[in-house]
Amino acid sequence: MGWQTQRILETVGTATGGTQSINYNLEAIEALMVTLQADVADGLRPPNATTGGTGPTDFTSTSYGTIATASTGRLGCTIFNSGPGTLHVILGTATASTSVFTARLSAGDYYEVPFNYTGLIGGIFATAGTAEVTTLS
């Protein structure tokens, strides 16, 4: 039995009765801790934990362009319209236009791409503008 489990058992054992159920639960907790420690040693990270990213990068296209390529390693993406133009963002492989878009960002608007979306992100400015794009991985 690990020292963490022993310490928990000592603390809980004095506070409650029924040591059989306590021992069973502590064994399950200890098994989980061993698995998590092995995952950390193998370099695995918890689901949706970010360790880095790229950006911000500028997106300024007044014709359809790629804001962020598809990436299975992407955990998130943020887009901030820092310029005067209106940005039309589209998720997926369709071509964004001023009438076909997922989100329309006016000057000063901020958009977070939906959680765990890893597909293509495209966009187009209706008039000259600048957007700051940050991807999280």
CSV table of C-alpha atoms in Angstrom, one decimal:
chain,number,residue,atom,x,y,z
A,1,MET,CA,0.0,0.0,0.0
A,2,GLY,CA,1.4,3.4,-0.9
A,3,TRP,CA,2.2,6.1,1.7
A,4,GLN,CA,-0.6,8.3,0.4
A,5,THR,CA,-3.2,5.6,0.8
A,6,GLN,CA,-1.9,4.7,4.2
A,7,ARG,CA,-2.1,8.3,5.4
A,8,ILE,CA,-5.7,8.5,4.1
A,9,LEU,CA,-6.6,5.2,5.8
A,10,GLU,CA,-5.2,6.4,9.1
A,11,THR,CA,-7.1,9.7,8.9
A,12,VAL,CA,-10.4,8.2,7.7
A,13,GLY,CA,-10.1,5.1,9.9
A,14,THR,CA,-10.3,7.1,13.1
A,15,ALA,CA,-13.2,9.2,11.9
A,16,THR,CA,-15.6,6.4,10.7
A,17,GLY,CA,-16.4,2.8,11.1
A,18,GLY,CA,-16.8,0.1,8.5
A,19,THR,CA,-13.1,-0.3,7.5
A,20,GLN,CA,-13.9,-3.0,4.9
A,21,SER,CA,-15.7,-0.5,2.6
A,22,ILE,CA,-13.0,2.1,3.3
A,23,ASN,CA,-10.3,-0.4,2.4
A,24,TYR,CA,-12.1,-1.3,-0.8
A,25,ASN,CA,-12.4,2.4,-1.9
A,26,LEU,CA,-8.8,3.1,-1.0
A,27,GLU,CA,-7.6,0.2,-3.1
A,28,ALA,CA,-9.5,1.6,-6.1
A,29,ILE,CA,-8.1,5.0,-5.4
A,30,GLU,CA,-4.6,3.6,-5.2
A,31,ALA,CA,-5.0,1.7,-8.4
A,32,LEU,CA,-6.2,4.9,-10.1
A,33,MET,CA,-3.2,6.9,-8.7
A,34,VAL,CA,-0.8,4.2,-10.1
A,35,THR,CA,-2.4,4.5,-13.5
A,36,LEU,CA,-2.2,8.3,-13.5
A,37,GLN,CA,1.4,8.2,-12.4
A,38,ALA,CA,2.3,5.8,-15.2
A,39,ASP,CA,0.5,8.1,-17.7
A,40,VAL,CA,2.4,11.1,-16.5
A,41,ALA,CA,5.7,9.2,-16.7
A,42,ASP,CA,4.8,8.2,-20.3
A,43,GLY,CA,4.2,11.9,-21.2
A,44,LEU,CA,0.5,11.6,-21.5
A,45,ARG,CA,-1.5,14.7,-20.5
A,46,PRO,CA,-5.0,14.8,-19.1
A,47,PRO,CA,-7.7,15.4,-21.6
A,48,ASN,CA,-7.9,18.9,-22.9
A,49,ALA,CA,-4.8,20.1,-21.0
A,50,THR,CA,-3.0,22.8,-23.0
A,51,THR,CA,0.8,22.9,-23.1
A,52,GLY,CA,1.3,25.5,-25.7
A,53,GLY,CA,0.1,27.1,-28.8
A,54,THR,CA,0.9,29.4,-31.7
A,55,GLY,CA,0.1,33.0,-32.2
A,56,PRO,CA,-1.2,35.3,-32.2
A,57,THR,CA,-0.9,35.4,-36.0
A,58,ASP,CA,-2.5,38.0,-38.2
A,59,PHE,CA,-5.3,37.1,-40.7
A,60,THR,CA,-6.0,39.9,-43.2
A,61,SER,CA,-7.5,38.3,-46.3
A,62,THR,CA,-10.2,40.1,-48.2
A,63,SER,CA,-10.7,36.9,-50.3
A,64,TYR,CA,-11.4,33.5,-48.8
A,65,GLY,CA,-8.4,32.2,-46.8
A,66,THR,CA,-7.4,29.7,-44.2
A,67,ILE,CA,-7.4,31.0,-40.7
A,68,ALA,CA,-6.2,27.7,-39.2
A,69,THR,CA,-5.6,24.3,-40.9
A,70,ALA,CA,-7.2,21.2,-39.7
A,71,SER,CA,-5.2,19.7,-36.8
A,72,THR,CA,-6.1,16.7,-34.6
A,73,GLY,CA,-3.6,18.2,-32.0
A,74,ARG,CA,-5.5,21.5,-31.7
A,75,LEU,CA,-7.4,21.9,-28.5
A,76,GLY,CA,-8.7,25.4,-29.2
A,77,CYS,CA,-8.5,28.5,-31.3
A,78,THR,CA,-9.3,32.1,-30.5
A,79,ILE,CA,-10.0,34.9,-33.0
A,80,PHE,CA,-10.0,38.6,-32.1
A,81,ASN,CA,-11.0,41.1,-34.8
A,82,SER,CA,-8.6,43.9,-34.0
A,83,GLY,CA,-9.1,45.8,-37.2
A,84,PRO,CA,-11.9,47.9,-38.7
A,85,GLY,CA,-13.4,45.4,-41.1
A,86,THR,CA,-16.0,42.7,-40.5
A,87,LEU,CA,-14.6,39.1,-40.5
A,88,HIS,CA,-16.7,36.2,-41.6
A,89,VAL,CA,-15.5,32.9,-40.2
A,90,ILE,CA,-16.5,29.5,-41.3
A,91,LEU,CA,-15.9,26.1,-39.7
A,92,GLY,CA,-15.4,23.3,-42.2
A,93,THR,CA,-14.5,23.0,-45.9
A,94,ALA,CA,-17.1,25.3,-47.3
A,95,THR,CA,-15.8,28.7,-48.6
A,96,ALA,CA,-16.7,31.6,-46.3
A,97,SER,CA,-18.4,34.6,-47.9
A,98,THR,CA,-20.3,37.6,-46.5
A,99,SER,CA,-23.5,35.5,-46.8
A,100,VAL,CA,-22.1,32.0,-45.9
A,101,PHE,CA,-20.4,31.9,-42.5
A,102,THR,CA,-20.4,30.4,-39.0
A,103,ALA,CA,-19.6,33.6,-37.1
A,104,ARG,CA,-19.5,37.3,-38.1
A,105,LEU,CA,-17.0,39.4,-36.1
A,106,SER,CA,-17.2,43.1,-36.1
A,107,ALA,CA,-14.3,45.3,-35.0
A,108,GLY,CA,-13.4,44.4,-31.4
A,109,ASP,CA,-15.3,41.1,-31.4
A,110,TYR,CA,-13.8,37.9,-30.0
A,111,TYR,CA,-14.6,34.3,-31.0
A,112,GLU,CA,-13.6,31.0,-29.4
A,113,VAL,CA,-13.9,28.1,-31.8
A,114,PRO,CA,-16.1,25.4,-30.2
A,115,PHE,CA,-14.3,23.0,-27.8
A,116,ASN,CA,-12.4,20.2,-29.5
A,117,TYR,CA,-13.2,21.3,-33.0
A,118,THR,CA,-10.1,20.2,-35.1
A,119,GLY,CA,-11.3,20.9,-38.6
A,120,LEU,CA,-10.5,23.6,-41.1
A,121,ILE,CA,-11.2,27.2,-40.1
A,122,GLY,CA,-11.6,29.7,-43.0
A,123,GLY,CA,-12.5,33.3,-43.3
A,124,ILE,CA,-12.9,36.4,-45.3
A,125,PHE,CA,-12.9,40.1,-44.5
A,126,ALA,CA,-15.7,42.1,-46.2
A,127,THR,CA,-13.3,45.1,-46.2
A,128,ALA,CA,-9.7,45.5,-45.1
A,129,GLY,CA,-9.2,44.3,-41.5
A,130,THR,CA,-6.9,42.4,-39.2
A,131,ALA,CA,-7.7,39.5,-36.9
A,132,GLU,CA,-5.4,38.0,-34.2
A,133,VAL,CA,-5.5,34.2,-34.3
A,134,THR,CA,-4.2,32.0,-31.5
A,135,THR,CA,-4.3,28.2,-31.6
A,136,LEU,CA,-3.9,26.1,-28.5
A,137,SER,CA,-2.4,22.6,-28.5
